[in-house]
Amino acid sequence: MCTKEQIKRAMDEYGNMVLRLAYTYMSNQHDAEDVFQDVFIKLYEHMDRIQSEAHMKAWLIRVTINICKNKLKSFVYRKMDAYEDGAHSPYIDNNDSFEVISAVTSLPMKYREVIHLFYYEGYQTKEIAHLLKKRESTVRSLLARAREMLKNKLKGEYDFA
């Protein structure tokens, strides 16, 4: 087990990242907050497995992704009719424009997750491949396709010269 101080420090350091990633998947503030709670409960239960700070960050990302995918697959979640305007989330950086956020959240999940990990979390393609259990070439292809989709969605909004 771990101490309250360790969990608080982890929440302070990685909480925003977990919320942003959860929001990327869930597209709903309340569901993202539920995922956040579930992730840090799991951390509390499994803190003894964490070997280093780098391992903790990767572990939190993997657990967040797994919890989100499980919630999205659940019958209860699919039957819920929850509406929330995703572009005004408190978890999205204020410097991000409404159009870009809307375009990213409209991408299919497999593209959204690589865009988030690459641009928002700063991971390299090799690290993303490890986190998502995909080949690095697959991650590069997904990024290229996602960029092309975003370029088409944002045509006229930004100059891509």
mmCIF file of C-alpha atoms in Angstrom, residues 2-122:
data_model
loop_
_atom_site.group_PDB
_atom_site.id
_atom_site.type_symbol
_atom_site.label_atom_id
_atom_site.label_comp_id
_atom_site.label_asym_id
_atom_site.label_seq_id
_atom_site.Cartn_x
_atom_site.Cartn_y
_atom_site.Cartn_z
ATOM 1 C CA CYS A 2 0.992 3.621 -0.133
ATOM 2 C CA THR A 3 0.606 6.788 1.820
ATOM 3 C CA LYS A 4 -1.841 9.593 1.289
ATOM 4 C CA GLU A 5 1.099 11.883 0.529
ATOM 5 C CA GLN A 6 2.264 9.657 -2.347
ATOM 6 C CA ILE A 7 -1.209 9.645 -3.891
ATOM 7 C CA LYS A 8 -1.584 13.401 -3.430
ATOM 8 C CA ARG A 9 1.789 13.992 -5.087
ATOM 9 C CA ALA A 10 0.841 11.707 -7.983
ATOM 10 C CA MET A 11 -2.484 13.525 -8.379
ATOM 11 C CA ASP A 12 -0.745 16.908 -8.338
ATOM 12 C CA GLU A 13 1.856 15.812 -10.862
ATOM 13 C CA TYR A 14 -0.198 13.610 -13.201
ATOM 14 C CA GLY A 15 -3.824 14.470 -12.472
ATOM 15 C CA ASN A 16 -4.205 16.974 -15.295
ATOM 16 C CA MET A 17 -2.678 14.504 -17.757
ATOM 17 C CA VAL A 18 -5.084 11.759 -16.623
ATOM 18 C CA LEU A 19 -8.081 14.102 -16.937
ATOM 19 C CA ARG A 20 -7.060 15.291 -20.408
ATOM 20 C CA LEU A 21 -6.516 11.748 -21.625
ATOM 21 C CA ALA A 22 -9.794 10.554 -20.102
ATOM 22 C CA TYR A 23 -11.605 13.487 -21.673
ATOM 23 C CA THR A 24 -10.066 12.623 -25.047
ATOM 24 C CA TYR A 25 -11.731 9.228 -24.817
ATOM 25 C CA MET A 26 -14.945 10.026 -23.005
ATOM 26 C CA SER A 27 -15.747 13.441 -24.583
ATOM 27 C CA ASN A 28 -17.649 14.248 -21.418
ATOM 28 C CA GLN A 29 -16.438 16.086 -18.327
ATOM 29 C CA HIS A 30 -18.339 13.962 -15.808
ATOM 30 C CA ASP A 31 -17.242 10.659 -17.309
ATOM 31 C CA ALA A 32 -13.646 11.914 -17.463
ATOM 32 C CA GLU A 33 -13.842 12.750 -13.756
ATOM 33 C CA ASP A 34 -15.199 9.262 -13.020
ATOM 34 C CA VAL A 35 -12.269 7.753 -14.916
ATOM 35 C CA PHE A 36 -9.892 10.031 -12.977
ATOM 36 C CA GLN A 37 -11.233 8.668 -9.684
ATOM 37 C CA ASP A 38 -11.025 5.070 -10.884
ATOM 38 C CA VAL A 39 -7.427 5.554 -12.043
ATOM 39 C CA PHE A 40 -6.241 6.946 -8.726
ATOM 40 C CA ILE A 41 -8.110 4.266 -6.776
ATOM 41 C CA LYS A 42 -6.229 1.688 -8.858
ATOM 42 C CA LEU A 43 -2.987 3.548 -8.163
ATOM 43 C CA TYR A 44 -3.729 3.388 -4.436
ATOM 44 C CA GLU A 45 -4.328 -0.360 -4.707
ATOM 45 C CA HIS A 46 -1.243 -1.055 -6.838
ATOM 46 C CA MET A 47 1.303 1.572 -5.754
ATOM 47 C CA ASP A 48 3.709 -1.172 -4.669
ATOM 48 C CA ARG A 49 4.090 -2.189 -8.346
ATOM 49 C CA ILE A 50 5.348 1.240 -9.420
ATOM 50 C CA GLN A 51 9.120 1.183 -9.818
ATOM 51 C CA SER A 52 9.957 4.765 -10.854
ATOM 52 C CA GLU A 53 8.478 8.123 -11.866
ATOM 53 C CA ALA A 54 8.733 7.248 -15.575
ATOM 54 C CA HIS A 55 7.054 3.914 -14.884
ATOM 55 C CA MET A 56 4.299 5.673 -12.915
ATOM 56 C CA LYS A 57 3.472 8.030 -15.802
ATOM 57 C CA ALA A 58 3.349 5.176 -18.311
ATOM 58 C CA TRP A 59 1.314 3.047 -15.883
ATOM 59 C CA LEU A 60 -1.195 5.866 -15.319
ATOM 60 C CA ILE A 61 -1.605 6.383 -19.075
ATOM 61 C CA ARG A 62 -2.118 2.669 -19.713
ATOM 62 C CA VAL A 63 -4.618 2.329 -16.844
ATOM 63 C CA THR A 64 -6.489 5.458 -17.973
ATOM 64 C CA ILE A 65 -6.775 4.103 -21.519
ATOM 65 C CA ASN A 66 -7.942 0.693 -20.284
ATOM 66 C CA ILE A 67 -10.566 2.143 -17.948
ATOM 67 C CA CYS A 68 -11.865 4.437 -20.697
ATOM 68 C CA LYS A 69 -12.099 1.591 -23.199
ATOM 69 C CA ASN A 70 -13.892 -0.601 -20.668
ATOM 70 C CA LYS A 71 -16.387 2.149 -19.859
ATOM 71 C CA LEU A 72 -17.012 2.842 -23.542
ATOM 72 C CA LYS A 73 -17.689 -0.856 -24.160
ATOM 73 C CA SER A 74 -20.036 -1.220 -21.223
ATOM 74 C CA PHE A 75 -23.729 -1.631 -21.905
ATOM 75 C CA VAL A 76 -24.657 1.018 -19.348
ATOM 76 C CA TYR A 77 -22.434 3.658 -20.942
ATOM 77 C CA ARG A 78 -23.733 2.978 -24.442
ATOM 78 C CA LYS A 79 -27.316 3.341 -23.232
ATOM 79 C CA MET A 80 -26.695 6.650 -21.495
ATOM 80 C CA ASP A 81 -27.781 9.751 -23.342
ATOM 81 C CA ALA A 82 -25.353 12.202 -21.789
ATOM 82 C CA TYR A 83 -24.825 15.438 -23.656
ATOM 83 C CA GLU A 84 -22.102 17.902 -22.908
ATOM 84 C CA ASP A 85 -20.349 20.429 -25.106
ATOM 85 C CA GLY A 86 -16.847 19.019 -25.353
ATOM 86 C CA ALA A 87 -15.172 22.107 -26.732
ATOM 87 C CA HIS A 88 -15.601 23.944 -23.431
ATOM 88 C CA SER A 89 -13.939 21.411 -21.192
ATOM 89 C CA PRO A 90 -11.860 22.704 -18.299
ATOM 90 C CA TYR A 91 -9.293 20.006 -19.152
ATOM 91 C CA ILE A 92 -8.335 21.471 -22.491
ATOM 92 C CA ASP A 93 -5.590 24.084 -22.529
ATOM 93 C CA ASN A 94 -7.003 27.586 -22.998
ATOM 94 C CA ASN A 95 -4.451 28.194 -25.754
ATOM 95 C CA ASP A 96 -6.060 25.475 -27.851
ATOM 96 C CA SER A 97 -8.591 26.853 -30.246
ATOM 97 C CA PHE A 98 -12.210 25.777 -30.320
ATOM 98 C CA GLU A 99 -11.893 24.618 -33.943
ATOM 99 C CA VAL A 100 -8.842 22.445 -33.329
ATOM 100 C CA ILE A 101 -10.350 20.830 -30.233
ATOM 101 C CA SER A 102 -13.599 20.150 -32.075
ATOM 102 C CA ALA A 103 -11.698 18.655 -35.000
ATOM 103 C CA VAL A 104 -9.582 16.420 -32.760
ATOM 104 C CA THR A 105 -12.548 15.178 -30.712
ATOM 105 C CA SER A 106 -14.429 14.350 -33.912
ATOM 106 C CA LEU A 107 -11.686 11.956 -35.056
ATOM 107 C CA PRO A 108 -12.196 8.211 -34.634
ATOM 108 C CA MET A 109 -10.693 6.973 -31.356
ATOM 109 C CA LYS A 110 -7.650 5.256 -32.868
ATOM 110 C CA TYR A 111 -6.539 8.583 -34.357
ATOM 111 C CA ARG A 112 -7.571 10.687 -31.380
ATOM 112 C CA GLU A 113 -5.450 8.692 -28.931
ATOM 113 C CA VAL A 114 -2.226 8.947 -30.967
ATOM 114 C CA ILE A 115 -2.775 12.677 -31.580
ATOM 115 C CA HIS A 116 -3.327 13.217 -27.862
ATOM 116 C CA LEU A 117 -0.276 11.241 -26.767
ATOM 117 C CA PHE A 118 1.976 12.799 -29.424
ATOM 118 C CA TYR A 119 0.951 16.451 -29.243
ATOM 119 C CA TYR A 120 -0.552 16.906 -25.785
ATOM 120 C CA GLU A 121 1.600 14.532 -23.739
ATOM 121 C CA GLY A 122 4.795 14.846 -25.801
#
